[in-house]
Coordinates of C-alpha atoms in Angstrom, one line a residue:
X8 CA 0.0 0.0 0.0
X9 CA 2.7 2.4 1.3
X10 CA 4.5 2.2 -2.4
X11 CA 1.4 2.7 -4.1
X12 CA 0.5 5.8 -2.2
X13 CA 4.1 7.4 -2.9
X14 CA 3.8 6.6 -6.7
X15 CA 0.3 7.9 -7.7
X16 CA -0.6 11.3 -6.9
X17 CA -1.0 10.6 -3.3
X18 CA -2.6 13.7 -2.7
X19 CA -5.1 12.8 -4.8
X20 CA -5.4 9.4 -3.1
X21 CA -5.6 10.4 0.3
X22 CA -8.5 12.9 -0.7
X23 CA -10.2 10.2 -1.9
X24 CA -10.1 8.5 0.9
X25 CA -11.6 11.2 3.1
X26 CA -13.8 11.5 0.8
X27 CA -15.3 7.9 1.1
X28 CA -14.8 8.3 4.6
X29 CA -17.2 11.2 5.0
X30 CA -19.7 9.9 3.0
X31 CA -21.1 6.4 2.6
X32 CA -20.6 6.1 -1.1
X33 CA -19.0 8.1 -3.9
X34 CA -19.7 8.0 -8.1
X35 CA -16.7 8.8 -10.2
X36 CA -18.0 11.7 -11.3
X37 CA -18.9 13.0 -7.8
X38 CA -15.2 12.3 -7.2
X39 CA -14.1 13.9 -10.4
X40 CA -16.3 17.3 -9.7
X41 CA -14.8 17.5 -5.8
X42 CA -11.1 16.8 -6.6
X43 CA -11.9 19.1 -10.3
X44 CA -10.9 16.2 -12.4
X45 CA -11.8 14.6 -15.2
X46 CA -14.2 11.4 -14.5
X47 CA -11.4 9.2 -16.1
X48 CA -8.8 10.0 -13.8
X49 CA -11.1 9.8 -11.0
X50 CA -11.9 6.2 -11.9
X51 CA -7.6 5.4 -12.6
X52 CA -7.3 6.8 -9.3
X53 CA -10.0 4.6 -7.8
X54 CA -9.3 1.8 -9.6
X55 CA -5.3 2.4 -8.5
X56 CA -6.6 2.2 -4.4
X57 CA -7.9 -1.2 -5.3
X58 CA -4.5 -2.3 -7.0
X59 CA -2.7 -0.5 -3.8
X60 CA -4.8 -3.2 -2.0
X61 CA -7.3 -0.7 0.0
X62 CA -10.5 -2.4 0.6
X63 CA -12.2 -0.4 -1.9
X64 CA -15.2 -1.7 -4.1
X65 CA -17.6 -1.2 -6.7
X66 CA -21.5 -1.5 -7.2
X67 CA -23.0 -1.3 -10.8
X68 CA -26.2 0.0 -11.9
X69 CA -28.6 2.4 -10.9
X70 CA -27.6 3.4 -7.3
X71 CA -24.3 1.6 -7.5
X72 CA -21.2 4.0 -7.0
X73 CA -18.1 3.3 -4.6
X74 CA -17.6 1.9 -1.0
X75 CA -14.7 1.4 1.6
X76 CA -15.5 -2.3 2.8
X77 CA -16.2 -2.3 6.7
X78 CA -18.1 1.4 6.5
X79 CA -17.0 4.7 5.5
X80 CA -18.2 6.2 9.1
X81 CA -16.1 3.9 11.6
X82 CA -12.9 2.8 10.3
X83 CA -11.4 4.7 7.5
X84 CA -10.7 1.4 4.6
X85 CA -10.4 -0.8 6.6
X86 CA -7.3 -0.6 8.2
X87 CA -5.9 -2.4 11.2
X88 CA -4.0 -0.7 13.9
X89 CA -0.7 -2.1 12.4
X90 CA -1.3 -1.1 9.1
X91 CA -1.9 2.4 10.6
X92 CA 1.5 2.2 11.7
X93 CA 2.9 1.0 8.9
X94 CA 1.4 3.6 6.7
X95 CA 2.3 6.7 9.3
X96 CA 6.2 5.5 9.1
X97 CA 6.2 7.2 5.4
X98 CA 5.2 10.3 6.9
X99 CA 7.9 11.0 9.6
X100 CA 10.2 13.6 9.5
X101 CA 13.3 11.4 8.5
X102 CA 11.5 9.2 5.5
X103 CA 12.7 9.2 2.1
X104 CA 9.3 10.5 0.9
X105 CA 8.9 14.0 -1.2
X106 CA 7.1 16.7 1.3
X107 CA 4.1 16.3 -0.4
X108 CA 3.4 12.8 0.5
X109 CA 4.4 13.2 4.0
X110 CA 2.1 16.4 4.2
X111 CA -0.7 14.3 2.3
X112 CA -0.7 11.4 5.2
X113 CA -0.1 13.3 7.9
X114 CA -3.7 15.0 6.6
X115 CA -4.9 11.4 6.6
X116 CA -3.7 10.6 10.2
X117 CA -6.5 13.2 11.3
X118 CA -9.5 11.3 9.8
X119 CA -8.1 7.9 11.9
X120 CA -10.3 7.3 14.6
X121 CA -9.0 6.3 17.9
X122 CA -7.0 4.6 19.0
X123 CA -5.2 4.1 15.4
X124 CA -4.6 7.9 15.1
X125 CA -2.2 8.1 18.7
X126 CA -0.4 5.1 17.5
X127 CA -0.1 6.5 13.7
X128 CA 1.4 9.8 15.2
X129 CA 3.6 8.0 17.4
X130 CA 5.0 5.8 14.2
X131 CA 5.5 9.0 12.4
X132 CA 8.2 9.9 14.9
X133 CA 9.6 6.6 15.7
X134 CA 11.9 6.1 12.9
X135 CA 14.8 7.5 11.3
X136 CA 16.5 6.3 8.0
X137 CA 20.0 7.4 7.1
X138 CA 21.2 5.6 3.8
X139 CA 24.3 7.3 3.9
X140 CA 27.3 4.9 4.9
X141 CA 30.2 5.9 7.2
X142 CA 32.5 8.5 5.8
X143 CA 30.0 9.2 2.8
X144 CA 29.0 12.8 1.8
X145 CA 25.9 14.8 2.7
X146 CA 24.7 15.8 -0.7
X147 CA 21.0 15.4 -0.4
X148 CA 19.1 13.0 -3.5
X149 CA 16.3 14.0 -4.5
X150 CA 13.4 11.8 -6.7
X151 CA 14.4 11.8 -10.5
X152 CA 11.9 14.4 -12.2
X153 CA 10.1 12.2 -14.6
X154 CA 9.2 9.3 -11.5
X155 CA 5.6 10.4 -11.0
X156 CA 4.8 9.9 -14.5
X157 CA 6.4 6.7 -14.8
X158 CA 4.9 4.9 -11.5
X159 CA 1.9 5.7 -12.5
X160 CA 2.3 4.4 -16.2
X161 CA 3.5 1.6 -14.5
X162 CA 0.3 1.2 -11.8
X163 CA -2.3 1.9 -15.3
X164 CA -0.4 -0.3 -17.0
X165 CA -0.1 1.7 -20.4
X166 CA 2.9 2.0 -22.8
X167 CA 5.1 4.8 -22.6
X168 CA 6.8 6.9 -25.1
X169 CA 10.3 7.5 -23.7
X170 CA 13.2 9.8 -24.6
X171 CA 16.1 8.7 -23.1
X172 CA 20.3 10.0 -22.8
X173 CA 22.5 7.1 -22.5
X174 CA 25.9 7.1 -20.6
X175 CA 27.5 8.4 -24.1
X176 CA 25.1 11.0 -24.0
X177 CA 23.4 10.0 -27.2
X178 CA 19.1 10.9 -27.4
X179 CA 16.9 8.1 -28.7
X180 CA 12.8 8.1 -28.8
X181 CA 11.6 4.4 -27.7
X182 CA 8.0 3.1 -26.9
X183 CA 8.2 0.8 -23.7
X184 CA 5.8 -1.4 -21.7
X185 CA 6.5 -0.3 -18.4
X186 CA 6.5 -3.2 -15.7
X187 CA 7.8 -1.8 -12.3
X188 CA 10.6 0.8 -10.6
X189 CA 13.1 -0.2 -8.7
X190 CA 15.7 2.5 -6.2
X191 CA 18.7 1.2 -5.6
X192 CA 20.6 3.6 -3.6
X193 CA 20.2 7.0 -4.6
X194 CA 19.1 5.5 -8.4
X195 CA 15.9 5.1 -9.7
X196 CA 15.3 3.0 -12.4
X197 CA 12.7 1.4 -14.8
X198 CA 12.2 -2.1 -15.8
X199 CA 10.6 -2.5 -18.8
X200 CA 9.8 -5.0 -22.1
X201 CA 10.8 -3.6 -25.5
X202 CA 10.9 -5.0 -28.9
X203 CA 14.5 -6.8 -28.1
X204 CA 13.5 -7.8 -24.5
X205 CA 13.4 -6.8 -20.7
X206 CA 15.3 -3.9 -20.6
X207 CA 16.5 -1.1 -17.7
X208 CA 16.3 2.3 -17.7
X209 CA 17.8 4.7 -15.3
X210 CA 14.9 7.4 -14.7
X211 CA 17.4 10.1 -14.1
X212 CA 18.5 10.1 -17.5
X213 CA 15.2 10.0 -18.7
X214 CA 14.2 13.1 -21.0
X215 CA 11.0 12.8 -21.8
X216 CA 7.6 11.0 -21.0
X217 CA 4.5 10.8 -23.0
X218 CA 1.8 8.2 -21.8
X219 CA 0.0 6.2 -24.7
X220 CA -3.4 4.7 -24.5
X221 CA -2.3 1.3 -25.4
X222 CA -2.2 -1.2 -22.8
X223 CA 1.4 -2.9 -21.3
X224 CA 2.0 -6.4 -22.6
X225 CA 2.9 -7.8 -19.1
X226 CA 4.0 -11.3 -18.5
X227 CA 1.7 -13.8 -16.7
X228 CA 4.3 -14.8 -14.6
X229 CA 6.0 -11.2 -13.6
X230 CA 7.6 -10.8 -10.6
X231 CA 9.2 -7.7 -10.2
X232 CA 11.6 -8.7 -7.0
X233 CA 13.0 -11.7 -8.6
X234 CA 13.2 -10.2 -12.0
X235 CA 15.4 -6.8 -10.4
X236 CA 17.2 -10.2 -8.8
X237 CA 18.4 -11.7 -12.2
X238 CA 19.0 -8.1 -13.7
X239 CA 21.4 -7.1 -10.6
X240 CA 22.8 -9.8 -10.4
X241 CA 24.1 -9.6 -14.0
X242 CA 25.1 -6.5 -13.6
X243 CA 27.6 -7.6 -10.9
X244 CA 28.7 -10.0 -12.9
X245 CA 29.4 -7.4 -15.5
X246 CA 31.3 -5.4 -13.0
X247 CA 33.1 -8.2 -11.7
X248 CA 34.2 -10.8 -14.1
X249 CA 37.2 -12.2 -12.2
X250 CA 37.0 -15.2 -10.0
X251 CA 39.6 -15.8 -7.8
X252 CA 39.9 -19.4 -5.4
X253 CA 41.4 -19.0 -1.9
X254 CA 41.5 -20.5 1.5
X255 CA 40.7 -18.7 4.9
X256 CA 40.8 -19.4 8.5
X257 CA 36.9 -19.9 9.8
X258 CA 37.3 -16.9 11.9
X259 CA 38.2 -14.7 9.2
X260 CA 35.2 -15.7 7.3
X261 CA 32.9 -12.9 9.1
X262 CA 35.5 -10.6 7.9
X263 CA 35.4 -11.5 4.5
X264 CA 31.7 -11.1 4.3
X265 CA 31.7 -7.4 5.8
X266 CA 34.4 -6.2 3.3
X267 CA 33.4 -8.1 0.4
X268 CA 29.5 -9.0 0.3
X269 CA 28.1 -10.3 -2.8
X270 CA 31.0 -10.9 -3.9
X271 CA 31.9 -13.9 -1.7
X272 CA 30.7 -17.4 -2.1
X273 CA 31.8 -19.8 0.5
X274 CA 32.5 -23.6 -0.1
X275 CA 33.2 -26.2 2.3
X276 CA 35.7 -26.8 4.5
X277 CA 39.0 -28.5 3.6
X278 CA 41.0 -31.3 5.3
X279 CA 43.5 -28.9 7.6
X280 CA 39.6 -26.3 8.7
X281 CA 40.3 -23.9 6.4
X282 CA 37.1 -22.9 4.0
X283 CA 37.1 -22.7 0.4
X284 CA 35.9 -19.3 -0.8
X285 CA 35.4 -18.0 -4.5
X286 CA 36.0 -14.1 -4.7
X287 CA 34.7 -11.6 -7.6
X288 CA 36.4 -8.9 -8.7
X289 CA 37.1 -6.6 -11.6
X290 CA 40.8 -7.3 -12.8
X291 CA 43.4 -9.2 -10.9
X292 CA 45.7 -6.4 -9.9
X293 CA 42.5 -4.3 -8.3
X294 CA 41.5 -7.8 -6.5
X295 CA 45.3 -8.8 -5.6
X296 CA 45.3 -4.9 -3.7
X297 CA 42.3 -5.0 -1.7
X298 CA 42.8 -8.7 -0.9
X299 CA 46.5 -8.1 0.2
X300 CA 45.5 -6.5 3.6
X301 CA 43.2 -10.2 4.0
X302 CA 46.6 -12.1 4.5
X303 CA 46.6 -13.1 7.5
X304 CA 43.4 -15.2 7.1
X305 CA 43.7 -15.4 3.2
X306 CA 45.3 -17.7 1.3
X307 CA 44.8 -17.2 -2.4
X308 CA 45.6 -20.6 -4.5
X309 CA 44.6 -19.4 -8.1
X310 CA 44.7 -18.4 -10.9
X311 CA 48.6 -17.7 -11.1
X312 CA 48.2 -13.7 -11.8
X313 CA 46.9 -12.6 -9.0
X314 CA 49.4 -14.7 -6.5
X315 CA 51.5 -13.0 -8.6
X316 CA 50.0 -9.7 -8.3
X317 CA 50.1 -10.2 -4.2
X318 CA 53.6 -11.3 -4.3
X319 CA 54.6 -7.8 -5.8
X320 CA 52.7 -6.0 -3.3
X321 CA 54.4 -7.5 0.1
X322 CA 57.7 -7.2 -2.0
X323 CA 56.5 -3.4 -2.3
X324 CA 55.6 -3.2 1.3
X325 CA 58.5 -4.8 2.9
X326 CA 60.7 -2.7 0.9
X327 CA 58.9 0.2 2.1
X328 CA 58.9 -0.4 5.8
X329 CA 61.7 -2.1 6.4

């Protein structure tokens, strides 16, 4: 839900949601006239609560309009006091969220009724995020400018004509069926099927955006998670082609894993305790100087470059500090 109500005009969203709240049904175009929008983005943006998974529902025929399961006048859509909470945690003052969608659901935390709304203000202040690793800068990253348009291509599931700058800084026009967004770090990017296949985008470099009325062709079987899976795991193999073999100690295992990640795979353990480890990396000399400080619970046994590579290095040293 949370994701949902960051990617499609969440003001909107949550004034929908008061809306239904106040009253014990709602018609598109009652929603379109008190939001002054047309009656088909009213109906997107109803139609995007129920794919958000709000407990939203619609009657047909004469009568029929829109309803929050549970009633509109006791429990605003249905939520439970830990979904409350969970919701509230994008509006505190340290979340990743633009100021507009913190502003937008700390309106909504007003129309809770007790006791949700104590605990929703309480999870609004209980948590603060700091992506920033040790020693790393301050600069401050803010939302790529076309990621609005984008989520919520992705959430109406339409095709998307997309200008885009590559990393050689050449333009090109593309249509794309957009399938999900992923942030990785400060990056923002967009997975998407083209006429050659699944392909990535990062939004930042993203020029231009122009929704089409056709529909996304989108896999059966999608999972975004597992698909952003295969794709970064590719890319680390593209990043780091080189496989080393080595040996460590067990207790420099744990040491391994903090300095190197990903890049570790560990095998089984070898007739004097020592553990067989496979290492990644992106050429041997890069590998052979940020594994040379590993030596004392490191012992690399392949291929030949790199030994070599390490050999040089505590040649270097000793002659240095001797």
């Amino acid at each position: 839900m949370c994701e949902s109500f960051v990617g499609v005009r969440t003001d909107r969203l949550v004034a929908i949601l008061l809306l239904l709240q106040r009253r014990e049904q709602v018609t598109a175009a009652e929603v379109a006239r008190e939001l002054e929008v047309s009656e088909r983005t009213a109906r997107r943006d109803l139609d995007a609560l129920v794919m958000a998974g709000v407990p939203v529902y619609s009657t047909q025929g004469r009568g029929g309009g829109w309803r929050l399961v549970g009633g509109a006048r006791t429990d605003l859509s249905g939520l439970t006091a830990g979904e409350a909470r969970a919701l509230f945690l994008v509006a505190g003052p340290a979340s990743a969220a633009t100021p507009a969608v913190k502003a937008a659901l700390r309106k909504l935390v007003h129309a809770l009724p007790e006791p949700f709304r104590v605990q929703a203000e309480a999870a609004a202040a209980s948590l603060v995020t700091d992506s920033r690793q040790w020693g790393a800068n301050r600069a401050e990253h803010r939302p790529p400018r076309f990621l609005d348009e984008l989520q919520d291509a992705v959430i109406r599931g339409v095709q998307v004509r997309l200008g885009y700058i590559d990393g050689g800084g050449t333009g090109t026009t593309r249509t794309v069926h957009p399938l999900g967004i992923v942030a990785k770090g400060p990056s923002w990017y967009l997975v998407t099927r083209t006429e050659t296949g699944r392909r990535t985008f990062r939004i930042d470099r993203v020029a231009s955006v122009d929704p089409t009325d056709d529909p996304v062709d989108r896999p059966e079987d999608f999972d975004l998670a597992g698909s952003w899976r295969e794709i970064a795991d590719e890319v680390e193999r593209r990043r780091t082609p080189l496989e080393i073999q080595a040996l460590c100690t067990p207790h420099g295992i744990d040491i391994l894993r903090i300095g190197l990640g990903d890049r570790l795979e560990v095998g089984g353990t070898t007739t004097d305790g020592r553990i067989e480890v496979v290492i990644r990396g992106r050429d041997e000399y890069t590998l052979a100087g940020e594994l040379a400080g590993l030596v004392e619970w490191l012992e690399v046994t392949g291929p030949p470059n790199v030994r070599a590579h390490l050999a040089s290095i505590g040649n270097a040293l000793v002659d240095r500090y001797r």
